[in-house]
PDB file of C-alpha atoms in Angstrom:
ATOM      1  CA  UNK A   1      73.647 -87.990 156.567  1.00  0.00           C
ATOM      2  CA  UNK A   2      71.179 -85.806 158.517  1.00  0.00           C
ATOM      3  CA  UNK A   3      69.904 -87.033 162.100  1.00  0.00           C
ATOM      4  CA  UNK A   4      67.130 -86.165 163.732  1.00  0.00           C
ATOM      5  CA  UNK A   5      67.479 -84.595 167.653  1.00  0.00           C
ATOM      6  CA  UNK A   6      65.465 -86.788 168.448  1.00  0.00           C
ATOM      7  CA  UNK A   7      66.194 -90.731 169.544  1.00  0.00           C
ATOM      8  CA  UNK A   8      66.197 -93.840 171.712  1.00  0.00           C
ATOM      9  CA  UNK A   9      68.972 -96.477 172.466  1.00  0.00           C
ATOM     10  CA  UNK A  10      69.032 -98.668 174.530  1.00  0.00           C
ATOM     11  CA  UNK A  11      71.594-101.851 175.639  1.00  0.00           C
ATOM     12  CA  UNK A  12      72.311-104.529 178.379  1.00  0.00           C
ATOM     13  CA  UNK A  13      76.325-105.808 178.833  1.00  0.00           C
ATOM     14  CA  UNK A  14      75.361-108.716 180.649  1.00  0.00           C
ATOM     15  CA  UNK A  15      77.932-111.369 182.809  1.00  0.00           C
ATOM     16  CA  UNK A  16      77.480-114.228 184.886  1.00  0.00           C
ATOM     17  CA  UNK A  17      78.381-111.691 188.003  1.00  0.00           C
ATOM     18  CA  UNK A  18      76.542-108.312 186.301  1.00  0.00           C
ATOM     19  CA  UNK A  19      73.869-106.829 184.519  1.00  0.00           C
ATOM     20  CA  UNK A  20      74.747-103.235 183.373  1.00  0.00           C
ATOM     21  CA  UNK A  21      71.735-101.478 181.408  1.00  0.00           C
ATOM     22  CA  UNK A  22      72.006 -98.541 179.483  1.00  0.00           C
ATOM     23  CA  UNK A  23      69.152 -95.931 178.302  1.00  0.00           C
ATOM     24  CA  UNK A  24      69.314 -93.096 176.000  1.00  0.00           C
ATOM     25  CA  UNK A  25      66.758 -90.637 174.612  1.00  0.00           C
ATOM     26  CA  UNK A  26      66.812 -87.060 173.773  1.00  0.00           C
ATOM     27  CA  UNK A  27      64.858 -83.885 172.719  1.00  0.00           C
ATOM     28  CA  UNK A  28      65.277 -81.188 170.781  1.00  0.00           C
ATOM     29  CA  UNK A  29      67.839 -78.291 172.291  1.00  0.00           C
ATOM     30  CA  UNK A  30      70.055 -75.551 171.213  1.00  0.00           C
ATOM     31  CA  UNK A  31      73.189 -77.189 172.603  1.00  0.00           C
ATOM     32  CA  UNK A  32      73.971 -80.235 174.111  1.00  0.00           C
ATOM     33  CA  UNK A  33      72.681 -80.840 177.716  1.00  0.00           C
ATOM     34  CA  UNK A  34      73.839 -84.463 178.643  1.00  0.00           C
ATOM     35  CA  UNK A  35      72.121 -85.332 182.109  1.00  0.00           C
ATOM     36  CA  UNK A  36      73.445 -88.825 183.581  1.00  0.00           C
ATOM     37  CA  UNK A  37      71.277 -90.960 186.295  1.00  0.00           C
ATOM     38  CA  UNK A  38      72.854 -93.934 187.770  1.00  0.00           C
ATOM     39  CA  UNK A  39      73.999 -95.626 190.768  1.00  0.00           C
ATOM     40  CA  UNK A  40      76.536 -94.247 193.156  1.00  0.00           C
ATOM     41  CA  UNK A  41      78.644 -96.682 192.972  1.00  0.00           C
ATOM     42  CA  UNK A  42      79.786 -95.714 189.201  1.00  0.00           C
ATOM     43  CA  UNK A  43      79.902 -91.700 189.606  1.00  0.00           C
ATOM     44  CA  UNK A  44      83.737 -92.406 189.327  1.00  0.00           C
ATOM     45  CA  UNK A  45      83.142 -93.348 185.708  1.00  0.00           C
ATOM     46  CA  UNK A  46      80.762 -89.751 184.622  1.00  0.00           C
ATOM     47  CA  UNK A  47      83.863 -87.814 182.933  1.00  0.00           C
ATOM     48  CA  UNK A  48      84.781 -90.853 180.669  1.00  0.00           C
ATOM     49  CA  UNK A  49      81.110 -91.675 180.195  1.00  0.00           C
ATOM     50  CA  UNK A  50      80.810 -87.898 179.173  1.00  0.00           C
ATOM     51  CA  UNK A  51      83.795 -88.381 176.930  1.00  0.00           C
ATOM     52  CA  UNK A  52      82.694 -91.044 175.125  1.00  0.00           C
ATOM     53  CA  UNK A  53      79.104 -89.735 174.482  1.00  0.00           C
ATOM     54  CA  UNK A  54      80.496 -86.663 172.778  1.00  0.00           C
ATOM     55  CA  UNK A  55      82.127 -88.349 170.164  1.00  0.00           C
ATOM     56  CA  UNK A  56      78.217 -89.848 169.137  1.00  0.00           C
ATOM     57  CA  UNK A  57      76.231 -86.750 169.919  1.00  0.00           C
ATOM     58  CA  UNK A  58      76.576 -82.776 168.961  1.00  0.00           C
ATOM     59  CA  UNK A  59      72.993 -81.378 170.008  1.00  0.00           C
ATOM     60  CA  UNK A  60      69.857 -82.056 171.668  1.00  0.00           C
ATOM     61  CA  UNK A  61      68.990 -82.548 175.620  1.00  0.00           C
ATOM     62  CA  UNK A  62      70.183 -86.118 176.040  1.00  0.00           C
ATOM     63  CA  UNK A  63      68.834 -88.191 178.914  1.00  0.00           C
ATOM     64  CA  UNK A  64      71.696 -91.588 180.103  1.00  0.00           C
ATOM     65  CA  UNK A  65      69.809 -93.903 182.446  1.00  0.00           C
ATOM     66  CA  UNK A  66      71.898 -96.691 183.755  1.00  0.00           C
ATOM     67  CA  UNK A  67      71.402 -99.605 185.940  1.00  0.00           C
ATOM     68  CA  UNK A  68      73.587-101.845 187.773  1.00  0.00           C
ATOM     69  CA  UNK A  69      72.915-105.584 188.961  1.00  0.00           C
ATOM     70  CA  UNK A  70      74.625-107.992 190.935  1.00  0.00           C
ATOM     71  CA  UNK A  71      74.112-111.696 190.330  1.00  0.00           C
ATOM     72  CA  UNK A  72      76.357-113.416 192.943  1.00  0.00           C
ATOM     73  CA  UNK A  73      77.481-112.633 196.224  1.00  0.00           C
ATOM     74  CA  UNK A  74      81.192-113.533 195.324  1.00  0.00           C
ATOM     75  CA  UNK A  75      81.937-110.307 195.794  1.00  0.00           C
ATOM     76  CA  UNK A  76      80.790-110.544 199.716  1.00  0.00           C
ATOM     77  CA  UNK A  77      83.899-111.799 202.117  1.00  0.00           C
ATOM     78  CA  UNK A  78      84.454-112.680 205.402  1.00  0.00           C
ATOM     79  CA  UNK A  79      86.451-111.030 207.404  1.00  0.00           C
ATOM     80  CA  UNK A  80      88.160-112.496 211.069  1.00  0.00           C
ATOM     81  CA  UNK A  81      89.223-109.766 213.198  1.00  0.00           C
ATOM     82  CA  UNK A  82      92.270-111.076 215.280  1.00  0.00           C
ATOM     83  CA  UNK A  83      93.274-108.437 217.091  1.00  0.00           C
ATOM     84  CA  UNK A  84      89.585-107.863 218.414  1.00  0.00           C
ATOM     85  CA  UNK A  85      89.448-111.695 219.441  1.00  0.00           C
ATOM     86  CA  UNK A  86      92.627-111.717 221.382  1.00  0.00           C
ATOM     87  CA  UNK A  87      90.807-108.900 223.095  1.00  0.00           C
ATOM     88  CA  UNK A  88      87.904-110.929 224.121  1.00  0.00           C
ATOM     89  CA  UNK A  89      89.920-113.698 225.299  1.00  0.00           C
ATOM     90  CA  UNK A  90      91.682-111.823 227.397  1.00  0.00           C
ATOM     91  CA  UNK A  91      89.057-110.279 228.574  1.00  0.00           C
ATOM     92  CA  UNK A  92      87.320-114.046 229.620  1.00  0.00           C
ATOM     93  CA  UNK A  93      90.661-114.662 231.229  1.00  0.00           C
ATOM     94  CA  UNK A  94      90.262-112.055 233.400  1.00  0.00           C
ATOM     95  CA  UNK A  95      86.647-112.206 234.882  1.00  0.00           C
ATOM     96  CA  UNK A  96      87.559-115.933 235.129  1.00  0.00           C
ATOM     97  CA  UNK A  97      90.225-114.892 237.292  1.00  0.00           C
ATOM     98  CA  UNK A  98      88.753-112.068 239.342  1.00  0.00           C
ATOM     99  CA  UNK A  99      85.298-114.005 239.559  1.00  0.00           C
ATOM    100  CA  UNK A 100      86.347-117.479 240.442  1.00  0.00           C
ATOM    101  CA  UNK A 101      84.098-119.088 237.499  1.00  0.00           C
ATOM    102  CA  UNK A 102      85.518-121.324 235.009  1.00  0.00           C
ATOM    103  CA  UNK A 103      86.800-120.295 231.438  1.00  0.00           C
ATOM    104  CA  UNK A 104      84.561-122.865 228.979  1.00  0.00           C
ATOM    105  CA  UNK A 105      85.463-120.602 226.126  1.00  0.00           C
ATOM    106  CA  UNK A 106      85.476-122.034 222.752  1.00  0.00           C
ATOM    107  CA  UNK A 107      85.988-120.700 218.938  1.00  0.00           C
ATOM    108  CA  UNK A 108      82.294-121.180 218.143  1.00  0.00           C
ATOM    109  CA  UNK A 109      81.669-118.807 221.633  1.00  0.00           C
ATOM    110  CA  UNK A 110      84.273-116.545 220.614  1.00  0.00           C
ATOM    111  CA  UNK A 111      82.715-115.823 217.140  1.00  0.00           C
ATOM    112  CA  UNK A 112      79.950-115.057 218.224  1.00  0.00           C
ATOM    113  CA  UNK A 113      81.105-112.224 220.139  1.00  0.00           C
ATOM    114  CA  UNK A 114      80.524-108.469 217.994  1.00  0.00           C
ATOM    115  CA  UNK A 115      82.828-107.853 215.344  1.00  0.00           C
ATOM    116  CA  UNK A 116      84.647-110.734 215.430  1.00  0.00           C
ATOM    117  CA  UNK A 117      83.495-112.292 211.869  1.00  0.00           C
ATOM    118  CA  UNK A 118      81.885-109.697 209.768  1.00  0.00           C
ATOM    119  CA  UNK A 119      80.606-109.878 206.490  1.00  0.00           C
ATOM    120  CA  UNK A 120      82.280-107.068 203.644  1.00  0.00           C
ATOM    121  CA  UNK A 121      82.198-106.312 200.590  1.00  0.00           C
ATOM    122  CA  UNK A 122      85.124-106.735 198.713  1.00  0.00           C
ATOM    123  CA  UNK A 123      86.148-104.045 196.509  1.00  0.00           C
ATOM    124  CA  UNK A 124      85.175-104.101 192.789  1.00  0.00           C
ATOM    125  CA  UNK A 125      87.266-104.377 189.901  1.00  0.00           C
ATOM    126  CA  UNK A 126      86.870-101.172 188.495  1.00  0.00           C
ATOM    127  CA  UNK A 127      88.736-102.279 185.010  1.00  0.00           C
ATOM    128  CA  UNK A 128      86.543-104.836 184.711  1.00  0.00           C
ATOM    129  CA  UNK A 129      83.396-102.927 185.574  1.00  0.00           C
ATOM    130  CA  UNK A 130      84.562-100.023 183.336  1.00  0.00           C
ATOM    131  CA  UNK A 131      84.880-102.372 180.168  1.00  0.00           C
ATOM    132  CA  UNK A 132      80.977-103.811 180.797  1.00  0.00           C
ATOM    133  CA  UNK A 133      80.007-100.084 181.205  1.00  0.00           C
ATOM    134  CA  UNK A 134      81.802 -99.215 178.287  1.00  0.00           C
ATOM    135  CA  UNK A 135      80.238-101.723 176.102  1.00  0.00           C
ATOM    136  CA  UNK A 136      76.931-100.815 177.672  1.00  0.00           C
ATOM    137  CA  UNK A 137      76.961 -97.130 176.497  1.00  0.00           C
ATOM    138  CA  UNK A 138      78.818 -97.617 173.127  1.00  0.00           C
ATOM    139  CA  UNK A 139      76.131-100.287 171.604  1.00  0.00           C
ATOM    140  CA  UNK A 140      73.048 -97.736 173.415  1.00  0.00           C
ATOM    141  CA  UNK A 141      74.684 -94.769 171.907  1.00  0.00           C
ATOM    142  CA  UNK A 142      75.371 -96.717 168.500  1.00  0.00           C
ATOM    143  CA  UNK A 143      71.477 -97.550 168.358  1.00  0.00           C
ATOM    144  CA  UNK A 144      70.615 -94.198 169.478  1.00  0.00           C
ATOM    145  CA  UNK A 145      72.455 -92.644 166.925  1.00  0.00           C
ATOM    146  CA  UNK A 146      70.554 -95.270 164.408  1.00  0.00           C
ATOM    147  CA  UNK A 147      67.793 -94.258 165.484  1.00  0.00           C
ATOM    148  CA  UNK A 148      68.479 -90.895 165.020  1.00  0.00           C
ATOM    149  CA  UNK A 149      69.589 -91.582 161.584  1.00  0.00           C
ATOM    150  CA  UNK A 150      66.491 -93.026 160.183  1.00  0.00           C
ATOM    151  CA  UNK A 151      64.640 -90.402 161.724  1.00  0.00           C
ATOM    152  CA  UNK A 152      66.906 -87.672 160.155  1.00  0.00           C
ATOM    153  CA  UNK A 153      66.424 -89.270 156.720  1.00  0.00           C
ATOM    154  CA  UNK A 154      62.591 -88.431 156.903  1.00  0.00           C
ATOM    155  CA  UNK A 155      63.200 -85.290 158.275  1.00  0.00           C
ATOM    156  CA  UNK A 156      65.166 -84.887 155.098  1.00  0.00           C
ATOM    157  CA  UNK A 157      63.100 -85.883 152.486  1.00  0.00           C
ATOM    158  CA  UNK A 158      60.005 -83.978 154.403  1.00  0.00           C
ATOM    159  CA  UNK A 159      62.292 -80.319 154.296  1.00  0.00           C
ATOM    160  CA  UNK A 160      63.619 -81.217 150.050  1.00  0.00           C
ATOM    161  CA  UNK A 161      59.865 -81.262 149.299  1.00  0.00           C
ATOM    162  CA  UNK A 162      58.712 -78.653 151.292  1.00  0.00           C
ATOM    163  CA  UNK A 163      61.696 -76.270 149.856  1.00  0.00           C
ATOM    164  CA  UNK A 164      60.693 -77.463 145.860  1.00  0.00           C
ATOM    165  CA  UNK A 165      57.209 -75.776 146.954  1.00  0.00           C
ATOM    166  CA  UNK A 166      59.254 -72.723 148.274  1.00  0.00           C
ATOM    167  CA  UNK A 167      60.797 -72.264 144.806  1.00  0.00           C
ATOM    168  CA  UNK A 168      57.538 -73.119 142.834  1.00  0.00           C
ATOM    169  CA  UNK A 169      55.746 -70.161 145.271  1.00  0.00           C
ATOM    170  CA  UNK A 170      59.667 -68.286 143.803  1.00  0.00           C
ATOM    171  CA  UNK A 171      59.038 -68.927 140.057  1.00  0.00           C
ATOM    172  CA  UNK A 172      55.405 -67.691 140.427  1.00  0.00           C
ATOM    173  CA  UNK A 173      56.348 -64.444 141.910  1.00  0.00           C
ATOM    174  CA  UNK A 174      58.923 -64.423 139.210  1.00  0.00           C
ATOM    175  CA  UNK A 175      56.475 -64.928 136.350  1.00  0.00           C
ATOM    176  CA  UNK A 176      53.775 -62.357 137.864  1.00  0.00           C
ATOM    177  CA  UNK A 177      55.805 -59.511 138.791  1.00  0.00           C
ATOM    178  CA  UNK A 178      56.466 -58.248 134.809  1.00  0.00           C
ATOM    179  CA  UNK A 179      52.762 -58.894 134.716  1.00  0.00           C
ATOM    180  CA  UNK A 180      51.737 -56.802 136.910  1.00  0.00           C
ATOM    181  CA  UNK A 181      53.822 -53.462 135.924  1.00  0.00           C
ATOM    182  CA  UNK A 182      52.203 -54.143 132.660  1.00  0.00           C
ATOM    183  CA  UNK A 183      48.992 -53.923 133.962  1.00  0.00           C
ATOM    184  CA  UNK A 184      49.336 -51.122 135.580  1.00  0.00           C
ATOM    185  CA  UNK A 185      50.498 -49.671 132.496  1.00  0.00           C
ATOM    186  CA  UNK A 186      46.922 -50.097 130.710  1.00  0.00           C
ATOM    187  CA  UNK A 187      45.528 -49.493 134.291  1.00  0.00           C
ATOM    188  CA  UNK A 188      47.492 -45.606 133.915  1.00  0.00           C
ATOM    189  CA  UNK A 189      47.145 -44.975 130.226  1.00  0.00           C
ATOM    190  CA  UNK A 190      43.045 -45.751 131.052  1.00  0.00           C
ATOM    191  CA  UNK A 191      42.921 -43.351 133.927  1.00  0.00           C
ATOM    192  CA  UNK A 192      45.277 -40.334 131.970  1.00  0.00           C
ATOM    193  CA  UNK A 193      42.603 -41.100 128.876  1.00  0.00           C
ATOM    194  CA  UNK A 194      39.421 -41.202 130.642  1.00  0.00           C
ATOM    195  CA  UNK A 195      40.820 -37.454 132.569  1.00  0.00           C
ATOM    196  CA  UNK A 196      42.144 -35.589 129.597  1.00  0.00           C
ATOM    197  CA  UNK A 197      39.340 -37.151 127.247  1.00  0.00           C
ATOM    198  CA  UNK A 198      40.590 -36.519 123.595  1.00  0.00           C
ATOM    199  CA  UNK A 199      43.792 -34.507 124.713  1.00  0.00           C
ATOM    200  CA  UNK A 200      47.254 -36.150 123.875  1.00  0.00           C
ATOM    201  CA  UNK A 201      48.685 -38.189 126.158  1.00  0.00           C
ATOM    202  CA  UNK A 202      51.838 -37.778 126.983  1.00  0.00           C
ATOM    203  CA  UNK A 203      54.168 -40.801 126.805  1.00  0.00           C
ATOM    204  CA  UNK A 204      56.782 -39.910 128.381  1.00  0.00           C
ATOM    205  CA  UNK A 205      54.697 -38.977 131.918  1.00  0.00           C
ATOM    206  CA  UNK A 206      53.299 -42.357 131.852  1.00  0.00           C
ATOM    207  CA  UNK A 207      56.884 -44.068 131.313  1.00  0.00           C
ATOM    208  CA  UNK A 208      58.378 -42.463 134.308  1.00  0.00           C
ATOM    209  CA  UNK A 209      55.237 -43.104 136.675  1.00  0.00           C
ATOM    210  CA  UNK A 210      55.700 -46.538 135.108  1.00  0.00           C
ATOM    211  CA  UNK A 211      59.321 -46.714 135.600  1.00  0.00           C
ATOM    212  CA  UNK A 212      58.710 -45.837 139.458  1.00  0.00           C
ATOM    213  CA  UNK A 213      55.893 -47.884 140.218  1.00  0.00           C
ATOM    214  CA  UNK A 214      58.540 -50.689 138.711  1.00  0.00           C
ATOM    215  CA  UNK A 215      60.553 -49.834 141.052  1.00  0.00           C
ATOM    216  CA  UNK A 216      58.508 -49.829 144.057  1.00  0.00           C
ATOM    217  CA  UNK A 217      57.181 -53.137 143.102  1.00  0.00           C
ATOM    218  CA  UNK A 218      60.177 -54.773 141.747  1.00  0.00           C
ATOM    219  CA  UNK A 219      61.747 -58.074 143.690  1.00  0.00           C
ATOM    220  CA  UNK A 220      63.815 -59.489 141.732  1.00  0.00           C
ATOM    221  CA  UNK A 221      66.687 -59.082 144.716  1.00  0.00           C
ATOM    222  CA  UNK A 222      64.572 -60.869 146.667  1.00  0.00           C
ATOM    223  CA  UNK A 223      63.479 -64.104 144.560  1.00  0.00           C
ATOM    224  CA  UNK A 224      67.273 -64.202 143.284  1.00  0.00           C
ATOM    225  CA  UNK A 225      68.598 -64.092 147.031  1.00  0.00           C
ATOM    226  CA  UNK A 226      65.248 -66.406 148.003  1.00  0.00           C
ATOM    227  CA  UNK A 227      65.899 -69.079 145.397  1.00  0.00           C
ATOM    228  CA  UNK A 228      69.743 -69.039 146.312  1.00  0.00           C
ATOM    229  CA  UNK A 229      68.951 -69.596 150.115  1.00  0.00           C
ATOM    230  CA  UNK A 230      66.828 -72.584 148.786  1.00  0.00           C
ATOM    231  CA  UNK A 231      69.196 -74.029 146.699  1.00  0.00           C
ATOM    232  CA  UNK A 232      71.872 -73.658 149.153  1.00  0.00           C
ATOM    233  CA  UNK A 233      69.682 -75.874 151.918  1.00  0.00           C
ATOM    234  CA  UNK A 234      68.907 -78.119 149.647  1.00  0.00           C
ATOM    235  CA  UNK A 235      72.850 -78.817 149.486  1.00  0.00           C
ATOM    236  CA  UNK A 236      73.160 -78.859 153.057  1.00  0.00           C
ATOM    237  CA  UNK A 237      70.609 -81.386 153.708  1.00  0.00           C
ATOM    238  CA  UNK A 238      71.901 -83.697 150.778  1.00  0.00           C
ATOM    239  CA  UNK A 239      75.650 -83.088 152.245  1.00  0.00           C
ATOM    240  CA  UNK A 240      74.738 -84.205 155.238  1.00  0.00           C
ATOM    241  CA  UNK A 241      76.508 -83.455 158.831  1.00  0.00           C
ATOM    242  CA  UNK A 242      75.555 -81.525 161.825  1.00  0.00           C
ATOM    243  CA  UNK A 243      73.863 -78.798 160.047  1.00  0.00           C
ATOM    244  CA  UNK A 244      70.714 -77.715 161.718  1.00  0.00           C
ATOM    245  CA  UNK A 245      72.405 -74.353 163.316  1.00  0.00           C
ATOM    246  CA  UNK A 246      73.188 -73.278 159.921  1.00  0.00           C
ATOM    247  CA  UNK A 247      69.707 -74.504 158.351  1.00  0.00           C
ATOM    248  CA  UNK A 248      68.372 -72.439 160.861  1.00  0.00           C
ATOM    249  CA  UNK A 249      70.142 -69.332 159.521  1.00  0.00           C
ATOM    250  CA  UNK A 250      69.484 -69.554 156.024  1.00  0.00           C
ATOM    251  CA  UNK A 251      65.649 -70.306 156.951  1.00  0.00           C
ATOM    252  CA  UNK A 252      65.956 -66.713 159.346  1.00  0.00           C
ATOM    253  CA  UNK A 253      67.458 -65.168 155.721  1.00  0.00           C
ATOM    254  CA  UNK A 254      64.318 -66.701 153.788  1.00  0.00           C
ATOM    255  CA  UNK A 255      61.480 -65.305 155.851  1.00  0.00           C
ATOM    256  CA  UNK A 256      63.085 -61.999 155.720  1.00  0.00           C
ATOM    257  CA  UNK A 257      63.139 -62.194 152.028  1.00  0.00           C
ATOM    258  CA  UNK A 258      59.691 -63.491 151.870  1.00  0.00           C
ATOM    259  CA  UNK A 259      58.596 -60.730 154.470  1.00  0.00           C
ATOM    260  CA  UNK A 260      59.670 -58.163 152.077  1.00  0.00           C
ATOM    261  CA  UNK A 261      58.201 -59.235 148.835  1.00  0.00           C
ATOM    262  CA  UNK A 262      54.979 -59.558 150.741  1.00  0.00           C
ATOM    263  CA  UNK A 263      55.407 -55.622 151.796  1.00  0.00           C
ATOM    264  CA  UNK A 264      55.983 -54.674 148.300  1.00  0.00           C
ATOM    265  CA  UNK A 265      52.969 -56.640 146.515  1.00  0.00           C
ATOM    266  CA  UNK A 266      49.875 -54.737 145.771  1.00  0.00           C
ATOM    267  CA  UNK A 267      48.983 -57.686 143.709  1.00  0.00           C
ATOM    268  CA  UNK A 268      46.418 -60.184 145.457  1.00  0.00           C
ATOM    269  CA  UNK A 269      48.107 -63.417 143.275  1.00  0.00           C
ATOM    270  CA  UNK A 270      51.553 -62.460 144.332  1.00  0.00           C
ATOM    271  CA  UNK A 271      50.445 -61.539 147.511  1.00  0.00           C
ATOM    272  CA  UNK A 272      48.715 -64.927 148.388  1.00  0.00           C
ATOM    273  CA  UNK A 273      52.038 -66.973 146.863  1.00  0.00           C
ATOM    274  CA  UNK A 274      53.711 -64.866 149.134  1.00  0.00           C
ATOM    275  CA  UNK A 275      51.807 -65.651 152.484  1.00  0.00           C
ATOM    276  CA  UNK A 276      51.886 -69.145 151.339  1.00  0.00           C
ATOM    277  CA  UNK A 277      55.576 -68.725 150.764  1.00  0.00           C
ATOM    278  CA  UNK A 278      56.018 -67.248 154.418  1.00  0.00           C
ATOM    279  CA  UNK A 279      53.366 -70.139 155.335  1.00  0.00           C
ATOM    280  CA  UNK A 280      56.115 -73.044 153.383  1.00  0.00           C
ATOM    281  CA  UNK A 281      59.024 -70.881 155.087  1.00  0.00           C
ATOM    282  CA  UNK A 282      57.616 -71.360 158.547  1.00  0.00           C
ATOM    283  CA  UNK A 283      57.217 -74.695 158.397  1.00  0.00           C
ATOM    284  CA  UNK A 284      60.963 -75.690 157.322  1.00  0.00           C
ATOM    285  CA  UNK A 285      62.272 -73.567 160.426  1.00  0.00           C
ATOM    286  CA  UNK A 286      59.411 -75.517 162.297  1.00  0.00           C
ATOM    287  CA  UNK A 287      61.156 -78.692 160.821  1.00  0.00           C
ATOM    288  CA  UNK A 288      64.842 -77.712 161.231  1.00  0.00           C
ATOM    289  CA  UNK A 289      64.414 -77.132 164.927  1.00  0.00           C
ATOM    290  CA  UNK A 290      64.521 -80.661 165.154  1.00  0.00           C
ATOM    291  CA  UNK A 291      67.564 -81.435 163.359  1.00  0.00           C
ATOM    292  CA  UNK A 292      71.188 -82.088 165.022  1.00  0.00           C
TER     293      UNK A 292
END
């Protein structure tokens, strides 16, 4: 299975108390480069989150946007402050005492006072909140991956064709090249007849000028290698996995084979299937940038 770097997920764990939302998307990168927005309130849970994420994603620059909701106000408790009211009352008893007035305090006076009854927020429970968060991210991250997936498997079938063109551009070279030394064979023999008129030619002469302008010319290395590299993609991509660092190197491997069969031609065919070859070549690195 190939995947693409590129994806979307996306998820809600939902309670009668929460609403957790997760987001993911990501572009093409070298490595992986996992940023994480959310509230405060959940930074304790970023290393598992990371964790988790890992064992879904290899490559690309991944973007985790999560939102958190509160539904009830269960979680908000009241909270009586006895030592602070004992204070107060004392504290009536007193400028009762010193001021001669009477003391007509009550319990509905004496909560009113600052402090005494405060709202708070009672603490969360973090189990609970981790196992909504955790369902959250794995079912985002599952359809991200999907996503990824279906993407990959165009991706796929786009690079198979383009490298069957690659080898077509291959067999032509392959087919040419003999061609050509031929040609300039006659091409020779015409010139050495034309300059020495009705004089002998000498065979041997034109067989080694032949046998070095072969040489010169000659790329067989290079299809063999070029076709190999080909081949050996196209086994990658059908294999599947996180391949797109080594597609990248074997697509480095064909250019520079494709670069030097195009600096020996002196042939305009092979030297248009070449720049179409480098053209086809180009593309499929083009392509492979985007893989995982």
């Amino acid at each position: 299975m190939i995947n693409s770097m590129t994806g979307f997920g996306r998820y809600e764990s939902i309670t009668e108390e929460y609403r957790i939302s997760v987001e993911i998307k990501a572009v093409n990168h070298r490595y992986l480069d996992l940023g994480i927005k959310m509230p405060k309130k959940l930074n304790g849970f970023e290393a598992a989150m990371r964790t988790l994420l890992k064992d879904y994603i290899q490559r690309g620059k991944v973007d985790v946007f999560i939102t958190y909701e509160s539904y009830t106000e269960a979680n908000l408790g009241l909270r009586y402050n006895s030592v602070l009211a004992g204070e107060y009352v004392e504290a009536f008893r007193k400028m009762s005492e010193q001021f001669g007035i009477p003391n007509d305090l009550t319990a509905s006076v004496l909560a009113r006072c600052p402090e005494v009854l405060s709202m708070e927020q009672e603490p969360e429970d973090e189990t609970q909140m981790w196992e909504l968060l955790k369902e959250a991210l794995s079912k985002a991250a599952e359809r991200f991956v999907e996503s990824r997936r279906l993407e990959g498997e165009h991706l796929k079938a786009d690079l198979l064709c383009k490298l069957d063109q690659v080898l077509s551009f291959v067999e032509f070279v392959e087919t040419r090249s003999p061609g050509v030394v031929e040609e300039y064979r006659r091409r020779l023999e015409d010139k050495v007849r034309e300059l020495l008129e009705s004089s002998a030619i000498d065979d041997s002469r034109i067989a080694a000028e032949v046998t070095i302008f072969a040489d010169k010319i000659c790329v067989d290395e290079e299809t063999v290698r070029l076709r190999s590299h080909a081949e050996g993609m196209k086994k990658e991509l059908l294999t599947g996995g996180a391949v797109g660092r080594k597609l990248d190197f074997i697509a480095q491997e064909m250019n520079r084979e494709a670069n030097t069969i195009l600096s020996k031609s002196n042939d305009r065919e092979v030297t248009d299937h070449a720049i179409l070859l480098k053209t086809e070549i180009e593309k499929i690195r083009e392509q492979i940038q985007n893989i995982e």
